[in-house]
Short mmCIF file of C-alpha atoms in Angstrom, two decimals:
data_model
loop_
_atom_site.label_atom_id
_atom_site.label_comp_id
_atom_site.label_asym_id
_atom_site.label_seq_id
_atom_site.Cartn_x
_atom_site.Cartn_y
_atom_site.Cartn_z
CA MET A 1 68.82 64.13 12.86
CA PHE A 2 70.78 64.99 15.87
CA ALA A 3 73.90 63.06 14.59
CA ARG A 4 73.48 64.68 11.21
CA TRP A 5 73.78 68.37 12.86
CA GLY A 6 76.32 67.35 15.28
CA GLY A 7 78.20 63.87 14.71
CA PRO A 8 81.58 63.25 15.95
CA GLY A 9 83.03 66.45 14.54
CA ALA A 10 80.34 68.59 16.68
CA TRP A 11 83.04 68.28 19.55
CA ARG A 12 86.07 69.23 17.41
CA ARG A 13 84.39 72.23 15.79
CA GLY A 14 84.43 75.46 17.23
CA TRP A 15 87.31 75.75 19.56
CA LEU A 16 87.79 79.39 19.14
CA LEU A 17 84.01 79.99 19.99
CA ALA A 18 84.71 78.03 22.82
CA ALA A 19 88.00 79.81 24.05
CA LEU A 20 85.94 83.28 23.43
CA ALA A 21 83.24 82.04 25.49
CA VAL A 22 85.61 81.12 28.52
CA LEU A 23 87.42 84.17 28.20
CA LEU A 24 83.85 86.21 28.39
CA GLY A 25 82.99 84.40 31.60
CA LEU A 26 86.29 85.07 33.04
CA ALA A 27 85.97 88.73 32.23
CA LEU A 28 82.73 88.48 33.98
CA PHE A 29 83.55 86.74 36.93
CA LEU A 30 86.99 88.57 37.46
CA HIS A 31 86.08 92.11 36.19
CA ALA A 32 87.61 93.47 39.14
CA GLU A 33 91.11 92.02 37.67
CA VAL A 34 90.73 93.29 34.28
CA PRO A 35 93.56 96.30 34.37
CA ASN A 36 93.02 99.98 34.52
CA ALA A 37 96.60 100.70 33.43
CA VAL A 38 95.97 101.07 29.80
CA GLY A 39 93.19 103.29 28.90
CA ASN A 40 91.19 102.51 32.34
CA LEU A 41 90.15 99.56 30.67
CA GLY A 42 88.83 97.95 33.73
CA SER A 43 86.72 100.83 34.66
CA LEU A 44 85.13 101.06 31.01
CA TRP A 45 84.14 97.36 31.39
CA GLU A 46 82.50 97.70 34.62
CA THR A 47 80.68 100.81 33.37
CA PHE A 48 78.84 98.51 30.98
CA LEU A 49 79.30 95.38 32.67
CA PRO A 50 75.59 94.08 32.61
CA TRP A 51 75.68 94.58 28.82
CA GLY A 52 78.23 91.76 28.50
CA GLY A 53 75.91 89.25 29.03
CA ALA A 54 74.43 90.78 25.33
CA LEU A 55 77.61 88.61 24.13
CA VAL A 56 76.15 85.13 24.90
CA PRO A 57 73.61 84.95 22.71
CA VAL A 58 75.44 86.48 19.80
CA LEU A 59 78.24 83.74 20.74
CA ALA A 60 75.49 81.07 20.80
CA LEU A 61 74.09 82.01 17.18
CA LEU A 62 77.64 81.59 15.91
CA ALA A 63 77.99 78.17 17.70
CA VAL A 64 74.72 76.77 16.25
CA LEU A 65 75.72 78.20 12.78
CA ARG A 66 79.09 76.40 13.19
CA ARG A 67 77.28 73.51 14.56
CA SER A 68 79.59 73.34 17.81
CA LEU A 69 78.63 71.19 20.84
CA LEU A 70 81.90 72.43 22.49
CA ALA A 71 80.89 75.92 21.97
CA LEU A 72 77.54 75.75 23.22
CA VAL A 73 78.43 74.03 26.57
CA ALA A 74 81.11 76.27 27.05
CA LEU A 75 78.74 79.27 26.76
CA LEU A 76 77.01 77.69 30.06
CA LEU A 77 80.14 79.51 31.96
CA PRO A 78 79.23 83.08 30.83
CA ALA A 79 75.74 82.55 31.22
CA LEU A 80 75.76 81.36 34.55
CA VAL A 81 78.43 84.17 35.90
CA TRP A 82 76.09 86.92 34.37
CA LEU A 83 72.89 85.34 36.10
CA ASN A 84 74.57 85.30 39.08
CA LEU A 85 75.81 88.73 38.89
CA PHE A 86 72.74 90.47 37.56
CA GLY A 87 69.96 88.14 37.16
CA GLY A 88 68.61 89.76 40.39
CA GLN A 89 68.34 93.03 38.92
CA PHE A 90 65.74 92.48 36.85
CA THR A 91 63.48 91.45 39.33
CA SER A 92 61.53 93.55 41.83
CA LYS A 93 63.13 93.92 45.37
CA SER A 94 61.19 96.93 46.22
CA GLY A 95 58.75 97.03 49.45
CA THR A 96 56.21 99.11 50.50
CA GLY A 97 56.44 102.29 53.04
CA GLY A 98 59.32 103.79 54.27
CA ASP A 99 60.13 106.89 56.35
CA LEU A 100 61.85 109.40 53.93
CA THR A 101 61.58 109.22 50.12
CA VAL A 102 64.58 111.02 48.10
CA VAL A 103 64.69 112.03 44.61
CA THR A 104 68.24 112.87 42.63
CA HIS A 105 68.23 114.50 38.96
CA ASN A 106 70.69 115.42 36.69
CA VAL A 107 68.60 118.25 35.12
CA ASN A 108 70.92 119.22 32.12
CA ALA A 109 72.50 122.62 32.25
CA GLU A 110 70.68 122.87 28.64
CA ASN A 111 67.62 121.78 29.68
CA PRO A 112 64.82 123.03 27.28
CA ASP A 113 62.00 123.43 29.69
CA PRO A 114 63.26 123.55 33.22
CA ALA A 115 59.91 125.01 34.51
CA ARG A 116 58.25 121.51 33.18
CA THR A 117 61.23 119.60 35.26
CA ALA A 118 60.76 121.49 38.20
CA ARG A 119 56.90 120.77 38.23
CA GLU A 120 57.31 117.12 37.66
CA LEU A 121 60.01 116.53 40.29
CA ALA A 122 57.67 118.54 42.85
CA GLY A 123 54.92 116.15 42.04
CA SER A 124 57.02 113.17 42.99
CA GLY A 125 56.21 113.23 46.32
CA ALA A 126 59.64 113.06 47.32
CA ASP A 127 60.61 114.40 51.11
CA ILE A 128 64.00 115.72 49.57
CA ILE A 129 65.19 116.52 46.24
CA ALA A 130 68.96 116.91 44.99
CA LEU A 131 69.42 118.79 41.68
CA GLU A 132 72.82 118.44 39.66
CA GLU A 133 73.82 120.61 36.51
CA VAL A 134 71.51 123.37 37.56
CA ALA A 135 72.82 126.17 35.22
CA GLY A 136 72.96 129.73 36.56
CA SER A 137 70.40 131.02 33.97
CA GLN A 138 67.94 128.54 34.88
CA ALA A 139 68.14 128.67 38.77
CA ALA A 140 65.32 130.80 39.29
CA GLN A 141 62.95 128.49 37.61
CA TYR A 142 63.91 125.56 39.91
CA ASP A 143 63.77 127.87 42.63
CA LYS A 144 60.24 128.96 41.79
CA GLY A 145 58.90 125.46 40.70
CA LEU A 146 60.22 123.67 43.94
CA ALA A 147 59.31 126.59 46.35
CA GLY A 148 55.61 125.43 47.03
CA GLU A 149 56.46 122.07 48.33
CA TYR A 150 59.97 122.54 49.60
CA ARG A 151 60.22 125.68 51.62
CA HIS A 152 64.05 124.88 52.53
CA HIS A 153 66.43 124.80 49.77
CA LYS A 154 70.11 125.77 49.19
CA ARG A 155 72.33 125.69 46.25
CA VAL A 156 76.25 125.50 46.08
CA GLY A 157 77.24 126.25 42.44
CA THR A 158 75.47 123.85 40.05
CA VAL A 159 74.16 121.41 42.90
CA GLY A 160 71.31 121.94 45.16
CA VAL A 161 69.00 120.10 47.93
CA TRP A 162 65.52 121.14 48.13
CA SER A 163 63.62 119.96 51.45
CA LYS A 164 60.14 119.60 53.26
CA TYR A 165 62.03 119.51 56.75
CA PRO A 166 64.31 122.11 58.12
CA MET A 167 67.78 122.37 56.89
CA ARG A 168 71.06 123.66 58.51
CA ASP A 169 74.61 123.47 58.30
CA ALA A 170 74.76 123.66 54.40
CA GLU A 171 78.09 123.90 53.33
CA THR A 172 80.40 123.01 50.04
CA VAL A 173 82.07 119.98 49.99
CA ASP A 174 85.65 120.36 48.22
CA ILE A 175 86.00 117.49 45.45
CA LYS A 176 89.16 119.13 43.99
CA MET A 177 87.46 120.49 40.82
CA GLY A 178 88.25 124.17 41.21
CA TRP A 179 84.71 125.00 41.42
CA PRO A 180 81.63 123.93 43.75
CA ARG A 181 79.88 120.46 42.42
CA ALA A 182 79.10 118.97 45.87
CA MET A 183 77.53 119.95 49.05
CA ARG A 184 76.56 118.64 52.42
CA ALA A 185 73.73 119.70 54.60
CA THR A 186 71.74 118.40 58.02
CA VAL A 187 68.18 117.59 57.35
CA ALA A 188 66.06 117.69 60.61
CA THR A 189 63.24 115.00 59.87
CA PRO A 190 60.52 113.86 62.00
CA LYS A 191 62.55 110.37 62.96
CA GLY A 192 65.86 112.49 63.36
CA ASP A 193 68.99 113.96 61.67
CA VAL A 194 70.26 112.89 58.33
CA ALA A 195 73.41 114.27 56.57
CA VAL A 196 72.21 114.40 53.03
CA TYR A 197 75.21 115.28 50.36
CA ALA A 198 74.39 116.12 46.73
CA ALA A 199 77.23 115.63 44.22
CA HIS A 200 77.84 115.95 40.92
CA LEU A 201 81.35 113.97 39.86
CA PRO A 202 83.38 115.26 36.94
CA SER A 203 82.37 113.54 33.42
CA VAL A 204 84.39 110.94 31.59
CA ARG A 205 85.36 110.65 28.19
CA LEU A 206 85.65 107.57 25.52
CA GLN A 207 88.50 108.76 23.34
CA PHE A 208 90.42 106.62 20.75
CA ALA A 209 93.93 107.84 21.70
CA SER A 210 93.66 107.99 25.20
CA GLY A 211 90.97 105.49 26.20
CA PHE A 212 88.44 106.05 28.75
CA THR A 213 89.64 109.08 30.70
CA ALA A 214 88.47 109.20 34.19
CA GLY A 215 91.41 110.47 36.12
CA GLN A 216 89.62 113.84 37.24
CA ARG A 217 86.56 112.04 38.32
CA ASP A 218 88.52 109.39 40.44
CA GLY A 219 90.36 111.89 42.38
CA SER A 220 86.88 113.49 43.25
CA ALA A 221 85.59 110.13 44.31
CA GLU A 222 88.49 110.00 47.00
CA ALA A 223 87.76 113.31 47.99
CA LEU A 224 84.06 112.79 48.42
CA GLY A 225 84.99 109.72 50.06
CA ARG A 226 87.16 111.13 52.72
CA ALA A 227 84.06 113.76 53.46
CA ILE A 228 81.81 111.16 54.23
CA ALA A 229 84.10 109.03 56.32
CA GLN A 230 84.89 112.13 58.41
CA ASP A 231 81.26 112.92 58.82
CA ARG A 232 80.02 111.97 62.43
CA THR A 233 76.02 111.98 61.57
CA GLU A 234 74.86 108.54 62.44
CA ARG A 235 72.83 108.61 59.13
CA ALA A 236 73.81 109.77 55.63
CA VAL A 237 72.24 109.85 52.09
CA LEU A 238 74.41 110.71 49.09
CA LEU A 239 72.57 111.75 46.13
CA GLY A 240 73.89 112.55 42.71
CA ASP A 241 75.31 112.13 39.34
CA LEU A 242 78.75 110.11 40.13
CA ASN A 243 79.46 109.43 36.27
CA GLY A 244 80.01 105.92 37.50
CA THR A 245 78.40 102.90 38.03
CA MET A 246 78.53 100.57 41.40
CA ASN A 247 80.41 97.99 39.72
CA ASP A 248 83.33 100.75 38.59
CA ARG A 249 86.13 100.27 41.18
CA ALA A 250 87.30 103.71 40.80
CA LEU A 251 84.13 104.77 42.88
CA ALA A 252 85.23 102.31 45.88
CA PRO A 253 86.15 105.39 48.25
CA VAL A 254 82.17 106.19 48.17
CA THR A 255 80.72 102.58 47.69
CA SER A 256 82.62 101.01 50.19
CA GLN A 257 81.01 102.84 52.83
CA MET A 258 77.36 103.16 51.78
CA ARG A 259 74.81 100.97 50.19
CA SER A 260 73.07 101.63 47.14
CA THR A 261 69.42 101.80 47.50
CA GLN A 262 69.12 100.30 43.78
CA GLY A 263 71.05 97.14 44.70
CA ALA A 264 69.16 96.40 48.07
CA ALA A 265 65.81 97.17 47.04
CA GLY A 266 65.64 98.19 43.41
CA ASP A 267 62.64 97.83 41.16
CA GLY A 268 64.64 96.12 37.70
CA PRO A 269 68.15 97.50 36.96
CA GLY A 270 67.82 101.19 37.69
CA PHE A 271 69.38 102.28 34.24
CA SER A 272 69.04 106.31 34.25
CA TRP A 273 71.41 107.64 31.22
CA PRO A 274 70.88 108.24 28.61
CA ALA A 275 67.27 109.36 29.01
CA SER A 276 66.01 108.52 25.55
CA PHE A 277 67.40 104.80 25.97
CA PRO A 278 68.64 104.22 29.36
CA THR A 279 71.92 101.78 29.19
CA THR A 280 73.47 102.15 32.47
CA ARG A 281 73.15 103.66 36.09
CA ILE A 282 75.56 106.45 36.73
CA ASP A 283 72.75 108.44 38.68
CA GLN A 284 73.34 106.96 42.54
CA ILE A 285 71.58 107.07 45.67
CA MET A 286 73.55 105.80 48.61
CA VAL A 287 72.71 105.65 52.28
CA LYS A 288 74.73 104.87 55.49
CA GLY A 289 72.71 104.14 58.72
CA LEU A 290 69.45 103.73 56.92
CA GLU A 291 67.46 100.69 55.48
CA PRO A 292 66.56 100.99 51.73
CA VAL A 293 62.90 99.91 51.12
CA SER A 294 62.39 100.65 47.71
CA SER A 295 64.26 102.41 44.60
CA TRP A 296 63.15 103.06 41.19
CA SER A 297 63.75 105.34 38.19
CA LEU A 298 61.09 108.13 37.59
CA PRO A 299 59.83 109.22 34.05
CA SER A 300 61.76 111.55 31.50
CA THR A 301 61.47 115.19 32.56
CA GLY A 302 62.88 116.43 29.33
CA SER A 303 66.59 115.94 30.65
CA ASP A 304 69.32 113.76 29.08
CA HIS A 305 69.17 111.78 32.45
CA LEU A 306 66.23 110.08 34.08
CA PRO A 307 65.50 111.10 37.64
CA VAL A 308 66.14 108.32 40.34
CA ALA A 309 64.33 107.79 43.51
CA ALA A 310 64.26 105.84 46.85
CA SER A 311 62.35 105.24 50.02
CA VAL A 312 64.11 104.29 53.36
CA GLU A 313 63.43 103.53 56.84
CA PHE A 314 65.49 104.84 60.13
#
C-alpha cells in the first residue's frame, strides 16, 4: 500500500511544494531579515508571525494530495522553526502571587457602554489601571466608575492612569503626534516607587497602494523609547496599546530595554485584538527592574480590544 501511494516518484513529485515549505521555514527563522523597504513588509509579517504556522497544515494537505514525500519531509523545517518560536506561548508560564497587579485597556473612543467597561475594570482587582482612547465625552463616566477603588488618577489627552496608591509627578510624554497620547507618573507602592507609563501609539494601516503604513507609529516608538531610557527611576512599567507586537522590529526602541510580561510569564498567547476574534497582541505590558509573575487577557468589556493584565514582583 505504501508503495502504491508513494512509489519511486514520491521523491520526485512536489518540488514546488517543497520549495515553498523551505521558503516558509526561512521566512519564520529569518523574519528580522524580511525587508521593510517596500511597504513595511517585514513589520507586517512580524505582526502576524505566529499565524505563519497556519500555512504548514495547508501545505501538508497539498503534499498529501500530490503524494509527495519530498514536500512532507521539507515541511519539517517550518514546523520545527514555528514550534521553537511559538510553541511555548501556548502553554501557561504563569506563577502565583505578586507584589503589584496592573491592567491596560484600549476602551475604544466609540465604546457603547463606558459605564460597564469601568465597572468590569474596577472589579479586576488591579492596583494600577491604564486606559487608552478615552473620549472626552466619556471621560466623566470612567472617572466615576473607577473613583471608588482608585482614588488617585490622572488623565492626559486620551490616556490615563488610575491607582490605588498615591501618584505624583504626572506629566505628558511627547511621542511626536502633535497631541497628548502618552503620559508618565510615579506611583508610590508599599514596596517602593514605580514609574508608570501609559501610551497609545499611532494606528497602522494596510493599504493596497502603500502597503503597511506605520511610519508615524515607528517615530512615536522611538520617542517613547528615548523617554524610558532617560528615566532614572529603578523600576518602570509600560502599559498601553502599541499597535504592534513584540516581534515587530519597529518597536525595538521600547522592546529592547523592557521585558514583556506575556513573553516571560504569560498564560497562552495573550491575543488582545480584535476582541470579537483575537488574532494578535498589540496591547502590551512591559517592565524594567521588576520580575513578571503572571500575565493574561481579561474578558471582553464591550471595547474592540481585550484588557490585558499582569502581576509582578519587586
